[in-house]
């Protein structure tokens, strides 16, 4: 899971690659745990490289939560003015 640039002003690019077919969920939460954006919800995706963009509503910290076959991975991203 790659988040670039971090911190970001306009948008952040979220990239990941799958070596085989996997069930994926990808969402962005604010620091209070509220879902800000759901990008993928329990979708079976084939092998390949995937790219998503996130802009964020306001400056601050966000948590990018990525589930691959039910295993969670979380990374923090920061939006600046």
PDB file of N, CA, C and O in Angstrom:
ATOM      1  N   UNK A   1       0.860  -1.174   0.000  1.00  0.00           N
ATOM      2  CA  UNK A   1       0.000   0.000   0.000  1.00  0.00           C
ATOM      3  C   UNK A   1       0.899   1.228   0.000  1.00  0.00           C
ATOM      4  O   UNK A   1       1.761   1.368   0.849  1.00  0.00           O
ATOM      5  N   UNK A   2       0.693   2.096  -0.973  1.00  0.00           N
ATOM      6  CA  UNK A   2       1.501   3.297  -1.116  1.00  0.00           C
ATOM      7  C   UNK A   2       0.594   4.524  -1.099  1.00  0.00           C
ATOM      8  O   UNK A   2      -0.439   4.531  -1.768  1.00  0.00           O
ATOM      9  N   UNK A   3       0.988   5.539  -0.323  1.00  0.00           N
ATOM     10  CA  UNK A   3       0.241   6.803  -0.227  1.00  0.00           C
ATOM     11  C   UNK A   3       1.197   7.938  -0.569  1.00  0.00           C
ATOM     12  O   UNK A   3       2.093   8.256   0.213  1.00  0.00           O
ATOM     13  N   UNK A   4       1.023   8.540  -1.732  1.00  0.00           N
ATOM     14  CA  UNK A   4       1.938   9.591  -2.172  1.00  0.00           C
ATOM     15  C   UNK A   4       1.186  10.755  -2.784  1.00  0.00           C
ATOM     16  O   UNK A   4       0.241  10.525  -3.546  1.00  0.00           O
ATOM     17  N   UNK A   5       1.573  11.996  -2.532  1.00  0.00           N
ATOM     18  CA  UNK A   5       2.539  12.393  -1.491  1.00  0.00           C
ATOM     19  C   UNK A   5       1.891  12.369  -0.111  1.00  0.00           C
ATOM     20  O   UNK A   5       0.679  12.413   0.004  1.00  0.00           O
ATOM     21  N   UNK A   6       2.696  12.330   0.879  1.00  0.00           N
ATOM     22  CA  UNK A   6       2.211  12.346   2.253  1.00  0.00           C
ATOM     23  C   UNK A   6       3.201  13.135   3.099  1.00  0.00           C
ATOM     24  O   UNK A   6       4.316  12.665   3.293  1.00  0.00           O
ATOM     25  N   UNK A   7       2.831  14.330   3.552  1.00  0.00           N
ATOM     26  CA  UNK A   7       1.514  14.975   3.510  1.00  0.00           C
ATOM     27  C   UNK A   7       1.168  15.479   2.104  1.00  0.00           C
ATOM     28  O   UNK A   7       2.021  15.584   1.235  1.00  0.00           O
ATOM     29  N   UNK A   8      -0.154  15.803   1.911  1.00  0.00           N
ATOM     30  CA  UNK A   8      -0.633  16.258   0.610  1.00  0.00           C
ATOM     31  C   UNK A   8      -1.444  17.543   0.755  1.00  0.00           C
ATOM     32  O   UNK A   8      -1.964  17.825   1.815  1.00  0.00           O
ATOM     33  N   UNK A   9      -1.505  18.309  -0.351  1.00  0.00           N
ATOM     34  CA  UNK A   9      -2.316  19.538  -0.372  1.00  0.00           C
ATOM     35  C   UNK A   9      -3.611  19.328  -1.138  1.00  0.00           C
ATOM     36  O   UNK A   9      -4.676  19.661  -0.655  1.00  0.00           O
ATOM     37  N   UNK A  10      -3.519  18.828  -2.368  1.00  0.00           N
ATOM     38  CA  UNK A  10      -4.701  18.683  -3.225  1.00  0.00           C
ATOM     39  C   UNK A  10      -5.296  17.282  -3.165  1.00  0.00           C
ATOM     40  O   UNK A  10      -6.467  17.109  -2.888  1.00  0.00           O
ATOM     41  N   UNK A  11      -4.488  16.283  -3.472  1.00  0.00           N
ATOM     42  CA  UNK A  11      -4.949  14.896  -3.384  1.00  0.00           C
ATOM     43  C   UNK A  11      -3.776  13.972  -3.147  1.00  0.00           C
ATOM     44  O   UNK A  11      -2.623  14.325  -3.371  1.00  0.00           O
ATOM     45  N   UNK A  12      -4.110  12.797  -2.659  1.00  0.00           N
ATOM     46  CA  UNK A  12      -3.117  11.755  -2.413  1.00  0.00           C
ATOM     47  C   UNK A  12      -3.470  10.574  -3.304  1.00  0.00           C
ATOM     48  O   UNK A  12      -4.649  10.266  -3.508  1.00  0.00           O
ATOM     49  N   UNK A  13      -2.450   9.950  -3.853  1.00  0.00           N
ATOM     50  CA  UNK A  13      -2.637   8.758  -4.679  1.00  0.00           C
ATOM     51  C   UNK A  13      -2.440   7.530  -3.812  1.00  0.00           C
ATOM     52  O   UNK A  13      -1.408   7.392  -3.144  1.00  0.00           O
ATOM     53  N   UNK A  14      -3.432   6.658  -3.822  1.00  0.00           N
ATOM     54  CA  UNK A  14      -3.386   5.399  -3.077  1.00  0.00           C
ATOM     55  C   UNK A  14      -3.173   4.294  -4.098  1.00  0.00           C
ATOM     56  O   UNK A  14      -3.993   4.126  -5.008  1.00  0.00           O
ATOM     57  N   UNK A  15      -2.082   3.560  -3.977  1.00  0.00           N
ATOM     58  CA  UNK A  15      -1.765   2.483  -4.928  1.00  0.00           C
ATOM     59  C   UNK A  15      -1.517   1.179  -4.187  1.00  0.00           C
ATOM     60  O   UNK A  15      -0.958   1.179  -3.096  1.00  0.00           O
ATOM     61  N   UNK A  16      -1.930   0.097  -4.811  1.00  0.00           N
ATOM     62  CA  UNK A  16      -1.591  -1.224  -4.312  1.00  0.00           C
ATOM     63  C   UNK A  16      -1.585  -2.200  -5.475  1.00  0.00           C
ATOM     64  O   UNK A  16      -2.169  -1.947  -6.524  1.00  0.00           O
ATOM     65  N   UNK A  17      -0.894  -3.297  -5.291  1.00  0.00           N
ATOM     66  CA  UNK A  17      -0.811  -4.341  -6.315  1.00  0.00           C
ATOM     67  C   UNK A  17      -1.231  -5.669  -5.698  1.00  0.00           C
ATOM     68  O   UNK A  17      -0.927  -5.950  -4.538  1.00  0.00           O
ATOM     69  N   UNK A  18      -1.930  -6.465  -6.484  1.00  0.00           N
ATOM     70  CA  UNK A  18      -2.371  -7.795  -6.058  1.00  0.00           C
ATOM     71  C   UNK A  18      -1.683  -8.842  -6.922  1.00  0.00           C
ATOM     72  O   UNK A  18      -1.665  -8.726  -8.142  1.00  0.00           O
ATOM     73  N   UNK A  19      -1.155  -9.870  -6.275  1.00  0.00           N
ATOM     74  CA  UNK A  19      -0.484 -10.945  -7.012  1.00  0.00           C
ATOM     75  C   UNK A  19      -1.465 -11.989  -7.527  1.00  0.00           C
ATOM     76  O   UNK A  19      -1.130 -12.789  -8.393  1.00  0.00           O
ATOM     77  N   UNK A  20      -2.656 -11.978  -6.988  1.00  0.00           N
ATOM     78  CA  UNK A  20      -3.705 -12.910  -7.408  1.00  0.00           C
ATOM     79  C   UNK A  20      -5.054 -12.333  -7.036  1.00  0.00           C
ATOM     80  O   UNK A  20      -5.145 -11.244  -6.467  1.00  0.00           O
ATOM     81  N   UNK A  21      -6.117 -13.050  -7.341  1.00  0.00           N
ATOM     82  CA  UNK A  21      -7.461 -12.578  -7.021  1.00  0.00           C
ATOM     83  C   UNK A  21      -7.645 -12.517  -5.510  1.00  0.00           C
ATOM     84  O   UNK A  21      -7.353 -13.480  -4.804  1.00  0.00           O
ATOM     85  N   UNK A  22      -8.119 -11.365  -5.024  1.00  0.00           N
ATOM     86  CA  UNK A  22      -8.309 -11.139  -3.587  1.00  0.00           C
ATOM     87  C   UNK A  22      -9.601 -10.365  -3.350  1.00  0.00           C
ATOM     88  O   UNK A  22     -10.074  -9.652  -4.218  1.00  0.00           O
ATOM     89  N   UNK A  23     -10.149 -10.497  -2.144  1.00  0.00           N
ATOM     90  CA  UNK A  23     -11.302  -9.692  -1.725  1.00  0.00           C
ATOM     91  C   UNK A  23     -10.754  -8.465  -1.006  1.00  0.00           C
ATOM     92  O   UNK A  23     -10.006  -8.584  -0.034  1.00  0.00           O
ATOM     93  N   UNK A  24     -11.131  -7.293  -1.513  1.00  0.00           N
ATOM     94  CA  UNK A  24     -10.555  -6.034  -1.064  1.00  0.00           C
ATOM     95  C   UNK A  24     -11.633  -5.093  -0.528  1.00  0.00           C
ATOM     96  O   UNK A  24     -12.721  -5.014  -1.075  1.00  0.00           O
ATOM     97  N   UNK A  25     -11.272  -4.348   0.517  1.00  0.00           N
ATOM     98  CA  UNK A  25     -12.034  -3.191   0.973  1.00  0.00           C
ATOM     99  C   UNK A  25     -11.035  -2.067   1.169  1.00  0.00           C
ATOM    100  O   UNK A  25      -9.919  -2.290   1.654  1.00  0.00           O
ATOM    101  N   UNK A  26     -11.427  -0.861   0.779  1.00  0.00           N
ATOM    102  CA  UNK A  26     -10.560   0.302   0.935  1.00  0.00           C
ATOM    103  C   UNK A  26     -11.426   1.485   1.328  1.00  0.00           C
ATOM    104  O   UNK A  26     -12.394   1.816   0.629  1.00  0.00           O
ATOM    105  N   UNK A  27     -11.113   2.086   2.471  1.00  0.00           N
ATOM    106  CA  UNK A  27     -11.869   3.244   2.927  1.00  0.00           C
ATOM    107  C   UNK A  27     -10.935   4.222   3.617  1.00  0.00           C
ATOM    108  O   UNK A  27      -9.829   3.857   4.031  1.00  0.00           O
ATOM    109  N   UNK A  28     -11.404   5.460   3.729  1.00  0.00           N
ATOM    110  CA  UNK A  28     -10.666   6.507   4.431  1.00  0.00           C
ATOM    111  C   UNK A  28     -11.548   7.003   5.572  1.00  0.00           C
ATOM    112  O   UNK A  28     -12.720   7.317   5.363  1.00  0.00           O
ATOM    113  N   UNK A  29     -10.974   7.034   6.777  1.00  0.00           N
ATOM    114  CA  UNK A  29     -11.681   7.506   7.963  1.00  0.00           C
ATOM    115  C   UNK A  29     -11.018   8.763   8.490  1.00  0.00           C
ATOM    116  O   UNK A  29      -9.811   8.959   8.295  1.00  0.00           O
ATOM    117  N   UNK A  30     -11.796   9.597   9.201  1.00  0.00           N
ATOM    118  CA  UNK A  30     -11.191  10.723   9.901  1.00  0.00           C
ATOM    119  C   UNK A  30     -10.626  10.211  11.222  1.00  0.00           C
ATOM    120  O   UNK A  30     -10.738   9.027  11.544  1.00  0.00           O
ATOM    121  N   UNK A  31     -10.005  11.103  11.993  1.00  0.00           N
ATOM    122  CA  UNK A  31      -9.355  10.670  13.237  1.00  0.00           C
ATOM    123  C   UNK A  31     -10.341  10.212  14.305  1.00  0.00           C
ATOM    124  O   UNK A  31      -9.945   9.562  15.270  1.00  0.00           O
ATOM    125  N   UNK A  32     -11.632  10.538  14.129  1.00  0.00           N
ATOM    126  CA  UNK A  32     -12.651  10.074  15.064  1.00  0.00           C
ATOM    127  C   UNK A  32     -13.234   8.727  14.660  1.00  0.00           C
ATOM    128  O   UNK A  32     -14.131   8.206  15.325  1.00  0.00           O
ATOM    129  N   UNK A  33     -12.736   8.159  13.545  1.00  0.00           N
ATOM    130  CA  UNK A  33     -13.192   6.849  13.097  1.00  0.00           C
ATOM    131  C   UNK A  33     -14.380   6.881  12.157  1.00  0.00           C
ATOM    132  O   UNK A  33     -14.872   5.841  11.747  1.00  0.00           O
ATOM    133  N   UNK A  34     -14.859   8.077  11.806  1.00  0.00           N
ATOM    134  CA  UNK A  34     -15.983   8.188  10.883  1.00  0.00           C
ATOM    135  C   UNK A  34     -15.501   7.939   9.451  1.00  0.00           C
ATOM    136  O   UNK A  34     -14.462   8.458   9.054  1.00  0.00           O
ATOM    137  N   UNK A  35     -16.291   7.187   8.705  1.00  0.00           N
ATOM    138  CA  UNK A  35     -15.949   6.911   7.313  1.00  0.00           C
ATOM    139  C   UNK A  35     -16.143   8.189   6.500  1.00  0.00           C
ATOM    140  O   UNK A  35     -17.222   8.770   6.481  1.00  0.00           O
ATOM    141  N   UNK A  36     -15.078   8.621   5.826  1.00  0.00           N
ATOM    142  CA  UNK A  36     -15.109   9.808   4.981  1.00  0.00           C
ATOM    143  C   UNK A  36     -15.363   9.400   3.527  1.00  0.00           C
ATOM    144  O   UNK A  36     -16.113  10.056   2.818  1.00  0.00           O
ATOM    145  N   UNK A  37     -14.746   8.294   3.111  1.00  0.00           N
ATOM    146  CA  UNK A  37     -14.888   7.833   1.725  1.00  0.00           C
ATOM    147  C   UNK A  37     -14.694   6.323   1.674  1.00  0.00           C
ATOM    148  O   UNK A  37     -13.725   5.805   2.192  1.00  0.00           O
ATOM    149  N   UNK A  38     -15.663   5.639   1.064  1.00  0.00           N
ATOM    150  CA  UNK A  38     -15.515   4.208   0.781  1.00  0.00           C
ATOM    151  C   UNK A  38     -15.187   4.073  -0.688  1.00  0.00           C
ATOM    152  O   UNK A  38     -15.955   4.495  -1.542  1.00  0.00           O
ATOM    153  N   UNK A  39     -14.030   3.505  -0.980  1.00  0.00           N
ATOM    154  CA  UNK A  39     -13.582   3.376  -2.364  1.00  0.00           C
ATOM    155  C   UNK A  39     -13.885   2.005  -2.941  1.00  0.00           C
ATOM    156  O   UNK A  39     -14.253   1.897  -4.101  1.00  0.00           O
ATOM    157  N   UNK A  40     -13.719   0.970  -2.123  1.00  0.00           N
ATOM    158  CA  UNK A  40     -14.015  -0.406  -2.537  1.00  0.00           C
ATOM    159  C   UNK A  40     -14.596  -1.106  -1.315  1.00  0.00           C
ATOM    160  O   UNK A  40     -14.071  -0.966  -0.220  1.00  0.00           O
ATOM    161  N   UNK A  41     -15.675  -1.851  -1.495  1.00  0.00           N
ATOM    162  CA  UNK A  41     -16.301  -2.555  -0.374  1.00  0.00           C
ATOM    163  C   UNK A  41     -16.451  -4.031  -0.711  1.00  0.00           C
ATOM    164  O   UNK A  41     -17.256  -4.401  -1.564  1.00  0.00           O
ATOM    165  N   UNK A  42     -15.649  -4.866  -0.047  1.00  0.00           N
ATOM    166  CA  UNK A  42     -15.724  -6.328  -0.192  1.00  0.00           C
ATOM    167  C   UNK A  42     -15.859  -6.764  -1.650  1.00  0.00           C
ATOM    168  O   UNK A  42     -16.756  -7.529  -1.994  1.00  0.00           O
ATOM    169  N   UNK A  43     -14.962  -6.268  -2.487  1.00  0.00           N
ATOM    170  CA  UNK A  43     -14.990  -6.596  -3.914  1.00  0.00           C
ATOM    171  C   UNK A  43     -13.868  -7.560  -4.245  1.00  0.00           C
ATOM    172  O   UNK A  43     -12.733  -7.398  -3.789  1.00  0.00           O
ATOM    173  N   UNK A  44     -14.184  -8.549  -5.056  1.00  0.00           N
ATOM    174  CA  UNK A  44     -13.181  -9.498  -5.531  1.00  0.00           C
ATOM    175  C   UNK A  44     -12.500  -8.884  -6.746  1.00  0.00           C
ATOM    176  O   UNK A  44     -13.143  -8.614  -7.757  1.00  0.00           O
ATOM    177  N   UNK A  45     -11.187  -8.629  -6.621  1.00  0.00           N
ATOM    178  CA  UNK A  45     -10.437  -8.005  -7.696  1.00  0.00           C
ATOM    179  C   UNK A  45      -9.384  -8.968  -8.230  1.00  0.00           C
ATOM    180  O   UNK A  45      -8.762  -9.701  -7.454  1.00  0.00           O
ATOM    181  N   UNK A  46      -9.152  -8.965  -9.535  1.00  0.00           N
ATOM    182  CA  UNK A  46      -8.118  -9.833 -10.110  1.00  0.00           C
ATOM    183  C   UNK A  46      -6.721  -9.264  -9.848  1.00  0.00           C
ATOM    184  O   UNK A  46      -6.570  -8.104  -9.432  1.00  0.00           O
ATOM    185  N   UNK A  47      -5.711 -10.059 -10.129  1.00  0.00           N
ATOM    186  CA  UNK A  47      -4.329  -9.608  -9.999  1.00  0.00           C
ATOM    187  C   UNK A  47      -4.123  -8.354 -10.832  1.00  0.00           C
ATOM    188  O   UNK A  47      -4.728  -8.189 -11.889  1.00  0.00           O
ATOM    189  N   UNK A  48      -3.285  -7.458 -10.336  1.00  0.00           N
ATOM    190  CA  UNK A  48      -2.988  -6.241 -11.065  1.00  0.00           C
ATOM    191  C   UNK A  48      -2.649  -5.094 -10.133  1.00  0.00           C
ATOM    192  O   UNK A  48      -2.624  -5.248  -8.917  1.00  0.00           O
ATOM    193  N   UNK A  49      -2.402  -3.934 -10.746  1.00  0.00           N
ATOM    194  CA  UNK A  49      -2.080  -2.728 -10.001  1.00  0.00           C
ATOM    195  C   UNK A  49      -3.298  -1.812 -10.003  1.00  0.00           C
ATOM    196  O   UNK A  49      -3.943  -1.634 -11.042  1.00  0.00           O
ATOM    197  N   UNK A  50      -3.601  -1.224  -8.843  1.00  0.00           N
ATOM    198  CA  UNK A  50      -4.780  -0.388  -8.682  1.00  0.00           C
ATOM    199  C   UNK A  50      -4.389   0.969  -8.119  1.00  0.00           C
ATOM    200  O   UNK A  50      -3.507   1.060  -7.266  1.00  0.00           O
ATOM    201  N   UNK A  51      -5.058   2.009  -8.593  1.00  0.00           N
ATOM    202  CA  UNK A  51      -4.783   3.378  -8.171  1.00  0.00           C
ATOM    203  C   UNK A  51      -6.092   4.098  -7.872  1.00  0.00           C
ATOM    204  O   UNK A  51      -7.038   4.013  -8.646  1.00  0.00           O
ATOM    205  N   UNK A  52      -6.119   4.795  -6.752  1.00  0.00           N
ATOM    206  CA  UNK A  52      -7.262   5.604  -6.338  1.00  0.00           C
ATOM    207  C   UNK A  52      -6.751   6.976  -5.904  1.00  0.00           C
ATOM    208  O   UNK A  52      -5.610   7.099  -5.461  1.00  0.00           O
ATOM    209  N   UNK A  53      -7.609   7.985  -6.004  1.00  0.00           N
ATOM    210  CA  UNK A  53      -7.281   9.337  -5.547  1.00  0.00           C
ATOM    211  C   UNK A  53      -8.202   9.710  -4.398  1.00  0.00           C
ATOM    212  O   UNK A  53      -9.386   9.383  -4.404  1.00  0.00           O
ATOM    213  N   UNK A  54      -7.648  10.422  -3.414  1.00  0.00           N
ATOM    214  CA  UNK A  54      -8.429  10.942  -2.300  1.00  0.00           C
ATOM    215  C   UNK A  54      -8.061  12.407  -2.107  1.00  0.00           C
ATOM    216  O   UNK A  54      -6.886  12.759  -2.063  1.00  0.00           O
ATOM    217  N   UNK A  55      -9.091  13.266  -2.003  1.00  0.00           N
ATOM    218  CA  UNK A  55      -8.840  14.700  -1.858  1.00  0.00           C
ATOM    219  C   UNK A  55      -8.973  15.185  -0.421  1.00  0.00           C
ATOM    220  O   UNK A  55      -8.280  16.099  -0.019  1.00  0.00           O
ATOM    221  N   UNK A  56      -9.843  14.612   0.351  1.00  0.00           N
ATOM    222  CA  UNK A  56     -10.061  15.076   1.717  1.00  0.00           C
ATOM    223  C   UNK A  56     -10.868  16.354   1.732  1.00  0.00           C
ATOM    224  O   UNK A  56     -10.734  17.195   0.857  1.00  0.00           O
ATOM    225  N   UNK A  57     -11.732  16.503   2.714  1.00  0.00           N
ATOM    226  CA  UNK A  57     -12.584  17.680   2.807  1.00  0.00           C
ATOM    227  C   UNK A  57     -11.893  18.844   3.508  1.00  0.00           C
ATOM    228  O   UNK A  57     -12.095  19.993   3.159  1.00  0.00           O
ATOM    229  N   UNK A  58     -11.099  18.546   4.499  1.00  0.00           N
ATOM    230  CA  UNK A  58     -10.479  19.587   5.314  1.00  0.00           C
ATOM    231  C   UNK A  58      -9.068  19.155   5.705  1.00  0.00           C
ATOM    232  O   UNK A  58      -8.773  17.960   5.743  1.00  0.00           O
ATOM    233  N   UNK A  59      -8.200  20.114   6.014  1.00  0.00           N
ATOM    234  CA  UNK A  59      -6.862  19.750   6.500  1.00  0.00           C
ATOM    235  C   UNK A  59      -6.963  18.904   7.766  1.00  0.00           C
ATOM    236  O   UNK A  59      -7.875  19.083   8.572  1.00  0.00           O
ATOM    237  N   UNK A  60      -6.043  17.975   7.922  1.00  0.00           N
ATOM    238  CA  UNK A  60      -6.013  17.125   9.105  1.00  0.00           C
ATOM    239  C   UNK A  60      -5.544  15.725   8.767  1.00  0.00           C
ATOM    240  O   UNK A  60      -5.150  15.432   7.635  1.00  0.00           O
ATOM    241  N   UNK A  61      -5.594  14.868   9.758  1.00  0.00           N
ATOM    242  CA  UNK A  61      -5.144  13.487   9.613  1.00  0.00           C
ATOM    243  C   UNK A  61      -6.307  12.589   9.189  1.00  0.00           C
ATOM    244  O   UNK A  61      -7.436  12.768   9.637  1.00  0.00           O
ATOM    245  N   UNK A  62      -5.993  11.644   8.333  1.00  0.00           N
ATOM    246  CA  UNK A  62      -6.947  10.640   7.873  1.00  0.00           C
ATOM    247  C   UNK A  62      -6.296   9.273   7.976  1.00  0.00           C
ATOM    248  O   UNK A  62      -5.066   9.154   7.868  1.00  0.00           O
ATOM    249  N   UNK A  63      -7.100   8.250   8.171  1.00  0.00           N
ATOM    250  CA  UNK A  63      -6.613   6.879   8.216  1.00  0.00           C
ATOM    251  C   UNK A  63      -7.106   6.136   6.976  1.00  0.00           C
ATOM    252  O   UNK A  63      -8.317   6.079   6.730  1.00  0.00           O
ATOM    253  N   UNK A  64      -6.178   5.608   6.210  1.00  0.00           N
ATOM    254  CA  UNK A  64      -6.517   4.787   5.046  1.00  0.00           C
ATOM    255  C   UNK A  64      -6.533   3.342   5.536  1.00  0.00           C
ATOM    256  O   UNK A  64      -5.514   2.832   6.015  1.00  0.00           O
ATOM    257  N   UNK A  65      -7.696   2.702   5.437  1.00  0.00           N
ATOM    258  CA  UNK A  65      -7.874   1.336   5.942  1.00  0.00           C
ATOM    259  C   UNK A  65      -8.102   0.412   4.756  1.00  0.00           C
ATOM    260  O   UNK A  65      -9.043   0.593   3.982  1.00  0.00           O
ATOM    261  N   UNK A  66      -7.212  -0.552   4.622  1.00  0.00           N
ATOM    262  CA  UNK A  66      -7.173  -1.467   3.486  1.00  0.00           C
ATOM    263  C   UNK A  66      -7.308  -2.884   4.030  1.00  0.00           C
ATOM    264  O   UNK A  66      -6.522  -3.291   4.886  1.00  0.00           O
ATOM    265  N   UNK A  67      -8.319  -3.612   3.582  1.00  0.00           N
ATOM    266  CA  UNK A  67      -8.490  -5.021   3.962  1.00  0.00           C
ATOM    267  C   UNK A  67      -8.213  -5.875   2.734  1.00  0.00           C
ATOM    268  O   UNK A  67      -8.780  -5.626   1.672  1.00  0.00           O
ATOM    269  N   UNK A  68      -7.379  -6.873   2.893  1.00  0.00           N
ATOM    270  CA  UNK A  68      -7.108  -7.827   1.833  1.00  0.00           C
ATOM    271  C   UNK A  68      -7.407  -9.219   2.387  1.00  0.00           C
ATOM    272  O   UNK A  68      -6.795  -9.644   3.364  1.00  0.00           O
ATOM    273  N   UNK A  69      -8.424  -9.844   1.826  1.00  0.00           N
ATOM    274  CA  UNK A  69      -8.912 -11.137   2.326  1.00  0.00           C
ATOM    275  C   UNK A  69      -9.163 -11.086   3.829  1.00  0.00           C
ATOM    276  O   UNK A  69      -8.825 -12.015   4.570  1.00  0.00           O
ATOM    277  N   UNK A  70      -9.737  -9.972   4.305  1.00  0.00           N
ATOM    278  CA  UNK A  70     -10.125  -9.834   5.701  1.00  0.00           C
ATOM    279  C   UNK A  70      -9.028  -9.361   6.637  1.00  0.00           C
ATOM    280  O   UNK A  70      -9.284  -9.104   7.808  1.00  0.00           O
ATOM    281  N   UNK A  71      -7.803  -9.227   6.162  1.00  0.00           N
ATOM    282  CA  UNK A  71      -6.688  -8.786   7.010  1.00  0.00           C
ATOM    283  C   UNK A  71      -6.532  -7.275   6.848  1.00  0.00           C
ATOM    284  O   UNK A  71      -6.323  -6.785   5.736  1.00  0.00           O
ATOM    285  N   UNK A  72      -6.637  -6.518   7.960  1.00  0.00           N
ATOM    286  CA  UNK A  72      -6.584  -5.051   7.852  1.00  0.00           C
ATOM    287  C   UNK A  72      -5.154  -4.503   7.858  1.00  0.00           C
ATOM    288  O   UNK A  72      -4.274  -5.016   8.543  1.00  0.00           O
ATOM    289  N   UNK A  73      -4.968  -3.447   7.081  1.00  0.00           N
ATOM    290  CA  UNK A  73      -3.740  -2.663   7.072  1.00  0.00           C
ATOM    291  C   UNK A  73      -4.171  -1.203   7.158  1.00  0.00           C
ATOM    292  O   UNK A  73      -5.086  -0.796   6.448  1.00  0.00           O
ATOM    293  N   UNK A  74      -3.519  -0.443   8.009  1.00  0.00           N
ATOM    294  CA  UNK A  74      -3.897   0.955   8.201  1.00  0.00           C
ATOM    295  C   UNK A  74      -2.669   1.837   8.073  1.00  0.00           C
ATOM    296  O   UNK A  74      -1.606   1.518   8.607  1.00  0.00           O
ATOM    297  N   UNK A  75      -2.851   2.947   7.331  1.00  0.00           N
ATOM    298  CA  UNK A  75      -1.790   3.949   7.226  1.00  0.00           C
ATOM    299  C   UNK A  75      -2.404   5.326   7.412  1.00  0.00           C
ATOM    300  O   UNK A  75      -3.523   5.571   6.974  1.00  0.00           O
ATOM    301  N   UNK A  76      -1.641   6.221   8.025  1.00  0.00           N
ATOM    302  CA  UNK A  76      -2.094   7.582   8.252  1.00  0.00           C
ATOM    303  C   UNK A  76      -1.607   8.481   7.137  1.00  0.00           C
ATOM    304  O   UNK A  76      -0.494   8.327   6.637  1.00  0.00           O
ATOM    305  N   UNK A  77      -2.473   9.398   6.719  1.00  0.00           N
ATOM    306  CA  UNK A  77      -2.113  10.386   5.714  1.00  0.00           C
ATOM    307  C   UNK A  77      -2.542  11.754   6.246  1.00  0.00           C
ATOM    308  O   UNK A  77      -3.537  11.855   6.981  1.00  0.00           O
ATOM    309  N   UNK A  78      -1.802  12.795   5.895  1.00  0.00           N
ATOM    310  CA  UNK A  78      -2.047  14.119   6.439  1.00  0.00           C
ATOM    311  C   UNK A  78      -2.305  15.113   5.315  1.00  0.00           C
ATOM    312  O   UNK A  78      -1.502  15.234   4.391  1.00  0.00           O
ATOM    313  N   UNK A  79      -3.459  15.800   5.385  1.00  0.00           N
ATOM    314  CA  UNK A  79      -3.766  16.863   4.439  1.00  0.00           C
ATOM    315  C   UNK A  79      -3.398  18.185   5.074  1.00  0.00           C
ATOM    316  O   UNK A  79      -3.789  18.488   6.201  1.00  0.00           O
ATOM    317  N   UNK A  80      -2.603  18.993   4.328  1.00  0.00           N
ATOM    318  CA  UNK A  80      -2.180  20.286   4.822  1.00  0.00           C
ATOM    319  C   UNK A  80      -2.803  21.395   3.993  1.00  0.00           C
ATOM    320  O   UNK A  80      -3.320  21.150   2.900  1.00  0.00           O
ATOM    321  N   UNK A  81      -2.774  22.615   4.514  1.00  0.00           N
ATOM    322  CA  UNK A  81      -3.347  23.769   3.798  1.00  0.00           C
ATOM    323  C   UNK A  81      -2.479  24.157   2.632  1.00  0.00           C
ATOM    324  O   UNK A  81      -1.324  24.000   2.583  1.00  0.00           O
TER     325      UNK A  81
END
